[in-house]
């Protein structure tokens, strides 16, 4: 009856607990003012809010029926569940979770911004799923390009890889790096094929034959770590490892950090670059406002 690793008994208990703590007025229902036999919402009121029959909801709460994914979405909305509660609901139901609700903007949290600022010896930036550059630290700007001098609508890593000659020249193996970014974008189309940011980017990339050739090859990849060689006019050649950390509260934001092996010439080169950028004031502070990709 139950798919995956769901727990219908716990699911029913969870639903009861959530409806018990929700007042009709909080759920958008009129308060009749009469005495209620149960705390919170009644089963028929939850069913009404979720646009399902009371019998259907009762069976789900009693563990006698597995709710469909759309019904779970409706219940999560009706019961005003938080993102974490919504995730728990789907896990209890043994259902694959749909994509989390779209965030209203691309604002980076203050503690993420603080993390980047404190990484004084490691270049780091935050990318969206469509590789918009949301924010960065001083050393990332010194290593790659001064993002603060680039118009907001152009602050996309894929766009810059194909249109910024200086950034392209930084890469020892530009074709491999650029192709892996294209493969990542292609992977994103399966998750959110109607993403307007992705659609706008693809439209802008139509004039770049290399991008078009790799895009239509339909290679896909999600790579969270790797190694890159950069050639920098000040720091020289740097062999850097990179890792990607995904924000727990904004899963569409990814922190990319480049590091060097301890004691290596690349670590010394990063140190020189950090000193030079601090002295010269390279890279204005990254904006704290959301990116508006047009």
Coordinates of C-alpha atoms in Angstrom, one line a residue:
X1 CA 0.0 0.0 0.0
X2 CA 2.8 2.4 0.8
X3 CA 5.6 3.2 -1.7
X4 CA 9.3 3.8 -0.9
X5 CA 10.2 3.9 2.8
X6 CA 7.1 5.7 4.0
X7 CA 5.6 5.4 7.5
X8 CA 1.8 5.7 7.2
X9 CA 1.2 5.5 10.9
X10 CA 3.7 8.3 11.6
X11 CA 2.3 10.3 8.7
X12 CA -1.2 10.2 10.3
X13 CA 0.2 11.3 13.7
X14 CA 2.1 14.1 12.0
X15 CA -1.0 15.3 10.1
X16 CA -3.0 15.3 13.3
X17 CA -0.4 17.2 15.2
X18 CA -0.2 19.9 12.4
X19 CA -3.9 20.4 12.1
X20 CA -4.3 20.5 15.9
X21 CA -2.0 23.5 16.1
X22 CA -3.7 25.5 13.3
X23 CA -6.5 27.8 14.1
X24 CA -9.3 28.2 11.5
X25 CA -8.5 31.9 11.1
X26 CA -4.8 31.1 10.4
X27 CA -5.9 28.7 7.7
X28 CA -8.2 31.3 6.1
X29 CA -11.5 29.8 7.4
X30 CA -14.2 31.7 9.2
X31 CA -14.4 31.3 12.9
X32 CA -18.0 30.3 13.8
X33 CA -17.4 31.1 17.4
X34 CA -18.9 27.8 18.7
X35 CA -17.1 25.4 21.0
X36 CA -14.9 22.9 19.1
X37 CA -14.6 19.3 20.2
X38 CA -11.0 19.1 18.9
X39 CA -8.1 21.6 19.0
X40 CA -7.3 23.2 15.7
X41 CA -8.8 22.1 12.4
X42 CA -11.3 19.3 11.8
X43 CA -10.6 16.7 9.2
X44 CA -13.3 18.0 7.0
X45 CA -11.8 21.5 7.2
X46 CA -8.4 20.2 6.1
X47 CA -10.1 18.3 3.2
X48 CA -11.9 21.5 2.2
X49 CA -8.6 23.5 2.2
X50 CA -6.9 20.8 0.2
X51 CA -9.8 20.4 -2.3
X52 CA -10.2 16.7 -1.6
X53 CA -13.0 14.7 -0.1
X54 CA -13.2 14.2 3.7
X55 CA -13.2 10.4 3.1
X56 CA -10.0 10.7 1.1
X57 CA -8.3 12.7 3.8
X58 CA -9.5 10.4 6.6
X59 CA -8.1 7.4 4.8
X60 CA -4.7 9.1 4.4
X61 CA -4.6 10.2 8.0
X62 CA -5.6 6.7 9.2
X63 CA -2.9 5.1 7.0
X64 CA -5.3 3.3 4.8
X65 CA -4.5 5.2 1.6
X66 CA -1.3 6.6 0.1
X67 CA -1.7 10.2 -1.0
X68 CA -0.7 11.2 -4.4
X69 CA 2.1 13.8 -4.9
X70 CA -0.4 16.6 -5.8
X71 CA -2.5 15.8 -2.7
X72 CA 0.6 16.0 -0.5
X73 CA 1.4 19.4 -2.0
X74 CA -2.2 20.5 -1.3
X75 CA -2.0 19.3 2.3
X76 CA 1.3 21.0 2.8
X77 CA -0.2 24.3 1.7
X78 CA -3.5 23.8 3.6
X79 CA -1.6 23.1 6.8
X80 CA 0.9 26.0 6.3
X81 CA 3.9 23.6 6.6
X82 CA 7.4 25.0 6.6
X83 CA 9.9 23.8 4.1
X84 CA 11.3 21.3 6.6
X85 CA 7.9 20.0 7.6
X86 CA 7.0 19.7 3.9
X87 CA 10.1 17.6 3.3
X88 CA 9.2 15.4 6.3
X89 CA 5.7 14.9 5.0
X90 CA 6.9 13.6 1.7
X91 CA 9.4 11.3 3.4
X92 CA 6.7 9.9 5.6
X93 CA 4.5 9.3 2.6
X94 CA 7.3 7.5 0.7
X95 CA 6.9 9.8 -2.2
X96 CA 9.6 11.5 -4.3
X97 CA 9.6 15.1 -3.5
X98 CA 9.0 17.7 -6.2
X99 CA 11.3 20.7 -6.6
X100 CA 11.1 23.0 -3.6
X101 CA 9.1 26.2 -4.1
X102 CA 10.9 28.8 -6.1
X103 CA 12.6 31.4 -4.1
X104 CA 11.3 35.0 -4.6
X105 CA 14.8 36.3 -5.2
X106 CA 18.5 35.4 -5.3
X107 CA 19.5 37.1 -2.0
X108 CA 22.5 35.5 -0.3
X109 CA 22.1 35.2 3.4
X110 CA 24.3 37.4 5.7
X111 CA 26.1 34.4 7.1
X112 CA 27.0 33.1 3.6
X113 CA 28.3 36.6 2.8
X114 CA 30.3 36.6 6.1
X115 CA 31.8 33.1 5.2
X116 CA 33.1 34.4 1.9
X117 CA 34.5 37.5 3.5
X118 CA 36.4 35.4 6.0
X119 CA 38.0 33.2 3.3
X120 CA 40.9 35.6 2.8
X121 CA 43.3 33.0 1.3
X122 CA 40.7 31.1 -0.8
X123 CA 38.8 32.4 -3.8
X124 CA 35.1 31.8 -3.4
X125 CA 31.8 32.7 -5.0
X126 CA 28.1 31.8 -4.9
X127 CA 26.5 30.5 -8.1
X128 CA 22.8 29.8 -8.7
X129 CA 21.5 26.7 -10.5
X130 CA 21.8 28.6 -13.8
X131 CA 25.3 29.7 -12.8
X132 CA 24.4 33.4 -12.1
X133 CA 27.2 34.9 -10.0
X134 CA 25.3 36.0 -6.9
X135 CA 28.2 37.1 -4.7
X136 CA 31.9 36.6 -4.4
X137 CA 34.9 37.5 -2.2
X138 CA 37.8 39.8 -3.0
X139 CA 40.2 36.9 -3.9
X140 CA 37.7 35.4 -6.4
X141 CA 37.5 38.7 -8.2
X142 CA 41.3 39.0 -8.2
X143 CA 41.7 35.5 -9.6
X144 CA 38.9 35.5 -12.2
X145 CA 37.5 38.9 -13.1
X146 CA 36.3 42.0 -11.2
X147 CA 32.6 41.0 -11.1
X148 CA 31.7 44.4 -9.6
X149 CA 32.6 46.1 -12.9
X150 CA 30.3 43.8 -14.9
X151 CA 26.6 44.8 -15.4
X152 CA 24.2 42.7 -13.4
X153 CA 22.6 41.1 -16.4
X154 CA 26.0 39.8 -17.6
X155 CA 27.1 38.3 -14.2
X156 CA 26.6 34.7 -15.3
X157 CA 29.6 32.4 -15.2
X158 CA 28.7 30.6 -18.5
X159 CA 28.1 33.9 -20.3
X160 CA 31.4 35.3 -19.0
X161 CA 33.3 32.1 -20.0
X162 CA 32.3 32.6 -23.6
X163 CA 32.3 36.4 -23.8
X164 CA 35.1 37.6 -21.5
X165 CA 38.5 37.2 -23.2
X166 CA 40.4 37.8 -19.9
X167 CA 38.5 35.1 -18.0
X168 CA 38.8 32.7 -20.9
X169 CA 42.6 33.3 -20.9
X170 CA 42.8 32.4 -17.2
X171 CA 41.9 28.8 -18.0
X172 CA 44.7 26.4 -18.9
X173 CA 42.1 24.1 -20.5
X174 CA 39.2 26.4 -21.4
X175 CA 37.3 23.9 -23.6
X176 CA 37.1 21.3 -20.8
X177 CA 36.0 23.9 -18.2
X178 CA 33.5 25.5 -20.5
X179 CA 32.1 22.2 -21.7
X180 CA 31.5 21.0 -18.1
X181 CA 29.5 24.2 -17.4
X182 CA 27.4 23.5 -20.4
X183 CA 26.8 20.0 -19.3
X184 CA 25.8 21.3 -15.8
X185 CA 23.2 23.6 -17.4
X186 CA 21.8 20.8 -19.5
X187 CA 21.3 18.8 -16.3
X188 CA 19.4 21.7 -14.9
X189 CA 16.9 21.6 -17.8
X190 CA 15.6 18.2 -16.5
X191 CA 14.9 19.7 -13.0
X192 CA 13.3 22.9 -14.1
X193 CA 12.7 23.0 -17.9
X194 CA 10.6 26.2 -17.7
X195 CA 13.1 28.2 -15.6
X196 CA 12.9 31.7 -17.1
X197 CA 16.5 32.5 -16.1
X198 CA 17.7 29.4 -18.1
X199 CA 15.6 30.3 -21.1
X200 CA 16.9 33.9 -21.2
X201 CA 20.5 32.6 -20.9
X202 CA 20.0 30.1 -23.7
X203 CA 18.6 32.8 -25.9
X204 CA 21.6 35.0 -25.3
X205 CA 24.0 32.1 -26.1
X206 CA 22.5 31.4 -29.5
X207 CA 25.3 33.4 -31.2
X208 CA 28.1 31.3 -29.8
X209 CA 28.8 28.3 -32.0
X210 CA 30.9 26.4 -29.4
X211 CA 28.2 26.7 -26.8
X212 CA 25.6 25.5 -29.3
X213 CA 27.6 22.5 -30.4
X214 CA 28.2 21.4 -26.8
X215 CA 24.6 22.2 -25.8
X216 CA 23.1 20.0 -28.6
X217 CA 25.5 17.2 -27.8
X218 CA 23.3 16.8 -24.7
X219 CA 26.1 15.8 -22.3
X220 CA 25.0 16.1 -18.7
X221 CA 27.0 16.3 -15.5
X222 CA 26.8 17.3 -11.8
X223 CA 30.4 17.7 -10.6
X224 CA 30.9 18.9 -7.0
X225 CA 34.7 18.9 -6.9
X226 CA 37.6 19.0 -9.3
X227 CA 41.0 20.5 -10.2
X228 CA 41.7 23.6 -12.4
X229 CA 44.9 25.2 -13.6
X230 CA 44.8 29.0 -14.0
X231 CA 47.3 31.4 -15.6
X232 CA 47.2 34.7 -13.9
X233 CA 49.2 37.8 -15.0
X234 CA 50.3 38.7 -11.4
X235 CA 50.3 35.3 -9.6
X236 CA 51.5 33.1 -12.4
X237 CA 50.3 29.5 -12.8
X238 CA 48.0 28.2 -10.0
X239 CA 47.0 24.6 -9.6
X240 CA 43.8 24.7 -7.5
X241 CA 41.3 22.2 -6.2
X242 CA 37.7 23.3 -6.1
X243 CA 34.7 22.1 -4.0
X244 CA 31.1 23.0 -4.1
X245 CA 28.9 23.4 -1.0
X246 CA 25.2 23.7 -1.3
X247 CA 23.3 26.0 1.0
X248 CA 20.9 24.1 3.3
X249 CA 18.4 27.0 3.4
X250 CA 18.7 27.9 -0.3
X251 CA 19.3 24.7 -2.2
X252 CA 19.6 26.6 -5.5
X253 CA 22.7 28.4 -4.2
X254 CA 26.1 26.8 -4.4
X255 CA 29.3 28.0 -2.8
X256 CA 32.4 27.3 -5.0
X257 CA 35.7 27.4 -3.2
X258 CA 39.2 27.1 -4.7
X259 CA 42.1 25.9 -2.5
X260 CA 45.8 25.1 -3.0
X261 CA 47.8 22.2 -1.6
X262 CA 49.5 23.3 1.7
X263 CA 53.1 24.4 1.1
X264 CA 52.8 24.3 -2.7
X265 CA 53.9 27.1 -5.1
X266 CA 50.2 27.6 -5.8
X267 CA 49.5 28.3 -2.1
X268 CA 52.2 30.9 -2.1
X269 CA 50.8 32.4 -5.3
X270 CA 47.4 32.7 -3.8
X271 CA 49.0 34.4 -0.8
X272 CA 50.7 36.9 -3.1
X273 CA 47.5 37.5 -5.0
X274 CA 45.6 38.1 -1.7
X275 CA 48.2 40.6 -0.6
X276 CA 48.1 42.4 -3.9
X277 CA 44.3 42.6 -4.1
X278 CA 44.1 43.9 -0.5
X279 CA 46.7 46.6 -1.2
X280 CA 45.3 47.6 -4.6
X281 CA 41.7 47.4 -3.4
X282 CA 41.0 45.0 -6.3
X283 CA 37.3 44.1 -6.6
X284 CA 34.8 46.3 -4.9
X285 CA 32.6 44.6 -2.3
X286 CA 30.1 42.3 -3.9
X287 CA 26.5 43.7 -3.9
X288 CA 24.2 42.4 -1.2
X289 CA 21.1 42.9 -3.3
X290 CA 19.5 40.1 -5.3
X291 CA 20.6 39.5 -8.8
X292 CA 18.0 40.3 -11.5
X293 CA 19.0 38.3 -14.5
X294 CA 17.2 39.7 -17.6

